[in-house]
One Martini backbone bead per residue (centre of mass of N, CA, C, O) as a GRO file, in nm:
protein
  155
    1UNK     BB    1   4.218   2.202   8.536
    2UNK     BB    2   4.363   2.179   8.280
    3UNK     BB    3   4.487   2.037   8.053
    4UNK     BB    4   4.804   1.821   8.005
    5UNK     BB    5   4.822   1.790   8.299
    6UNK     BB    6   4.924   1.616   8.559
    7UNK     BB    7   4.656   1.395   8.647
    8UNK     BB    8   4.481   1.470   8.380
    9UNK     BB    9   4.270   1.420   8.158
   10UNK     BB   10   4.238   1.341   7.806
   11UNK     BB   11   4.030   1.358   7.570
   12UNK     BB   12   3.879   1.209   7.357
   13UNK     BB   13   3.922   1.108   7.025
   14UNK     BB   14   3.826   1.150   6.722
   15UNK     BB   15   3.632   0.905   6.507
   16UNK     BB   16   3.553   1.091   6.301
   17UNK     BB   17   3.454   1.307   6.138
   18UNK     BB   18   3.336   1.633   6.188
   19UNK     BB   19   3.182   1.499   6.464
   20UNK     BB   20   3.278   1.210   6.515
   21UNK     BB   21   3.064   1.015   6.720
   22UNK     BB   22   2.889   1.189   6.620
   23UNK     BB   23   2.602   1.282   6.429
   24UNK     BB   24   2.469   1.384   6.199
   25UNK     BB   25   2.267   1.707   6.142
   26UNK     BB   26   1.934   1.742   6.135
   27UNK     BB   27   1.709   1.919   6.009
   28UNK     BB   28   1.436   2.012   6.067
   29UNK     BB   29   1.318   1.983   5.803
   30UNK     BB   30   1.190   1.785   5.521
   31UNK     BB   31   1.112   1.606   5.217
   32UNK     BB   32   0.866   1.462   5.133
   33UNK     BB   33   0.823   1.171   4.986
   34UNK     BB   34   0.645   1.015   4.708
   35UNK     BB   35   0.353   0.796   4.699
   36UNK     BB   36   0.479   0.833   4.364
   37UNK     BB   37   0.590   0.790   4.032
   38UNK     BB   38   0.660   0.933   3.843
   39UNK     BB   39   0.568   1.004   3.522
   40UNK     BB   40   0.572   0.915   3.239
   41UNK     BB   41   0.650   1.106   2.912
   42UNK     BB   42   0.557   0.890   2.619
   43UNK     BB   43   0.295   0.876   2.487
   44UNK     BB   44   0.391   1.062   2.186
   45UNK     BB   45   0.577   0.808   2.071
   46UNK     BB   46   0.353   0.587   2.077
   47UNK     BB   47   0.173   0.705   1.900
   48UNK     BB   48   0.395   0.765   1.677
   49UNK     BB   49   0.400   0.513   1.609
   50UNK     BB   50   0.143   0.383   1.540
   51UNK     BB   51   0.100   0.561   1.286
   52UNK     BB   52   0.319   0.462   1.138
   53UNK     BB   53   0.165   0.170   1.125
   54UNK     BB   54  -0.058   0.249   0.976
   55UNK     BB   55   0.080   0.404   0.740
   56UNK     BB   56   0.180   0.141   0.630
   57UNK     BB   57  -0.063  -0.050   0.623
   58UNK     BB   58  -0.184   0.104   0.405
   59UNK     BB   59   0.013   0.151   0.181
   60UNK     BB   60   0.007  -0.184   0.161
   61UNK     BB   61  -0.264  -0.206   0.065
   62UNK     BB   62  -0.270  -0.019  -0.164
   63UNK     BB   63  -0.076  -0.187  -0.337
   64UNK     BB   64  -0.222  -0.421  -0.375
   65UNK     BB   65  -0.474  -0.341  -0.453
   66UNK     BB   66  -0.344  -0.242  -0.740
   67UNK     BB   67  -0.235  -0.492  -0.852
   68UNK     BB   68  -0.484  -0.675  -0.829
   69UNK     BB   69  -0.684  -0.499  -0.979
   70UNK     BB   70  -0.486  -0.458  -1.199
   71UNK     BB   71  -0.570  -0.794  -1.290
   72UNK     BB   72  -0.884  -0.777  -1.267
   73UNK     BB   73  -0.866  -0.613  -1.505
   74UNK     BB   74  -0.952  -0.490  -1.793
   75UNK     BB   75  -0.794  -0.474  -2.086
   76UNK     BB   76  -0.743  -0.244  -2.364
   77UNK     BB   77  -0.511  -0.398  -2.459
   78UNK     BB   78  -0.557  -0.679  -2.751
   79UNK     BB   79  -0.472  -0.962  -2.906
   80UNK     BB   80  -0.464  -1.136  -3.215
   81UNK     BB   81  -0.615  -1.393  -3.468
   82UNK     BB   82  -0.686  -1.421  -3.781
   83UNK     BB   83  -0.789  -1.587  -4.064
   84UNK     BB   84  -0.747  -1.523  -4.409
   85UNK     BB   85  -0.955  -1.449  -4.688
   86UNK     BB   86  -0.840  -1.276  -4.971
   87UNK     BB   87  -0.759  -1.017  -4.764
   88UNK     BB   88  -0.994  -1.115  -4.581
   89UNK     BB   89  -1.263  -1.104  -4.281
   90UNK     BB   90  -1.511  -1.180  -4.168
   91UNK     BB   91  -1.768  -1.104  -3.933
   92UNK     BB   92  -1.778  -1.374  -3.754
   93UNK     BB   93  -1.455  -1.437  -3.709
   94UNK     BB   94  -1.402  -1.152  -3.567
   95UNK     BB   95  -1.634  -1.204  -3.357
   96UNK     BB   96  -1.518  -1.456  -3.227
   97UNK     BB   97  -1.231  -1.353  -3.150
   98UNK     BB   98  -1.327  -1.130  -2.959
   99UNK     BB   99  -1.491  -1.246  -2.788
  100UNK     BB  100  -1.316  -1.427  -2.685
  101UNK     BB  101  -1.100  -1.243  -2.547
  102UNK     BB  102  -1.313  -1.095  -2.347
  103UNK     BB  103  -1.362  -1.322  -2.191
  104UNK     BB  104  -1.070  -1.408  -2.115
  105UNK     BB  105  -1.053  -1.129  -1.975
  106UNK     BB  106  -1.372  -1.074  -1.813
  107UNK     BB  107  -1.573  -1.039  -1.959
  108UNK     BB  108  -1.897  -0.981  -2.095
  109UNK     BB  109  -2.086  -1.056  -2.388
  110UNK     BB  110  -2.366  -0.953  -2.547
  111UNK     BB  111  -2.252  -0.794  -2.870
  112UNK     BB  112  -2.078  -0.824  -3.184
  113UNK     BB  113  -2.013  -0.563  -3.446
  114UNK     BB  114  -1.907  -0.642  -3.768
  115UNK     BB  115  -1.809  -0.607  -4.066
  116UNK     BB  116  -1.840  -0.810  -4.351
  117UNK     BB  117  -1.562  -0.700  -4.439
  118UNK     BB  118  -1.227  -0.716  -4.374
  119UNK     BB  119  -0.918  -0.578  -4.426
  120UNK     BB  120  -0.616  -0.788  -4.467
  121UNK     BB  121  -0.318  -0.550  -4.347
  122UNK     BB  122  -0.074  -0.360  -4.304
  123UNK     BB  123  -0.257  -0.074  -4.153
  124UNK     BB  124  -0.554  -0.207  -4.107
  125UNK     BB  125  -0.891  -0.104  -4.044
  126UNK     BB  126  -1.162  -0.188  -3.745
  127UNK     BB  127  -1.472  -0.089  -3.648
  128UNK     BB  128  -1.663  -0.238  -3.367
  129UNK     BB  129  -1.943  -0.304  -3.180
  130UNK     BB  130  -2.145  -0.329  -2.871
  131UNK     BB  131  -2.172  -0.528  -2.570
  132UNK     BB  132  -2.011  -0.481  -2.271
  133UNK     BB  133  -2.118  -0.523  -1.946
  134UNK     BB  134  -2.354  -0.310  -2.046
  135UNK     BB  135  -2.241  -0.164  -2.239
  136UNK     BB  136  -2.066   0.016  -2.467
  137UNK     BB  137  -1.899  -0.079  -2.731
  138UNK     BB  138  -1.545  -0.002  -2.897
  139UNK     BB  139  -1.376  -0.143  -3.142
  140UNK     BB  140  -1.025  -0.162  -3.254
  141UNK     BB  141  -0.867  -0.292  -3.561
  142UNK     BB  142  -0.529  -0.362  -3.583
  143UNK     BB  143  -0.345  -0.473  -3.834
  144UNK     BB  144  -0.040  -0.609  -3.910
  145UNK     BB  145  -0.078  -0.813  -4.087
  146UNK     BB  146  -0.142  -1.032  -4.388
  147UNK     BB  147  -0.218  -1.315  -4.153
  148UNK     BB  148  -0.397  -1.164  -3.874
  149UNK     BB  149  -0.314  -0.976  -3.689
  150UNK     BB  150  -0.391  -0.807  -3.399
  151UNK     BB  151  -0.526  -0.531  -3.254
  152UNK     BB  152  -0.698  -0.411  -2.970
  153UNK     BB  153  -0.925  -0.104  -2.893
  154UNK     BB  154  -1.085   0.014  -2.620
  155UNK     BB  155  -1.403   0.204  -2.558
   0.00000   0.00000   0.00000
């Protein structure tokens, strides 16, 4: 007998979804999940910082090191101050006043020798021989004035 007459039952209706209430169909195989977390790829990242921060440090290093160096090392060029007597300075004075800058600046002075007399007066030169850290050392002493005052400059 057909269905929708009188007296036979008609099918119940669909539950839901494209198949009722029946499961949706499952492929015949399917693929496996991974036993593992797939590796992220960051390592070149990681190194990429690392060098960034040693190249960091070194600069900063760098930097340190040229400044400390920089304090700790003897300057090339020294003022300095002798009393002038009738417009000029023994030989004594202004070696003892050369050893003193030198050694102030952090040098060993093993011999200091200057000229008998020298004229002090603005742009009167003076140039003194001697050993320094072991080293031979020339001193050029540029008078700035009359006073007394001078720069020396070291080779």
């Amino acid at each position: 007998m057909p269905a929708g007459m009188p007296g036979v039952p008609s099918p119940p209706p669909p539950m839901g979804g494209a198949y009722g209430s029946y499961p949706a169909p499952v492929p015949a195989w399917h693929h496996p999940q991974p036993m593992y977390e797939p590796r992220r790829r960051d390592g070149l990242a990681i190194a990429a910082v690392i060098m960034a921060a040693l190249a960091l440090l070194g600069v900063l290093g760098l930097g340190i090191a040229t400044f400390v160096g920089s304090e700790l090392a003897p300057s090339w060029v020294l003022t300095g101050d002798v009393q002038p007597v009738n417009g000029s300075t023994t030989a004594s004075a202004l070696q003892h006043e050369l050893t003193r800058l030198l050694e102030d600046d952090g040098s060993f002075v093993d011999d200091v020798t200057c000229p008998d007399s020298s004229p002090v007066d603005q742009g009167a030169v003076t140039v003194c021989h001697g050993q320094v850290d072991g080293w031979d050392w020339t001193g050029i002493v540029y008078f700035e004035d009359g006073g007394g005052a001078f720069t020396l400059v070291q080779h």
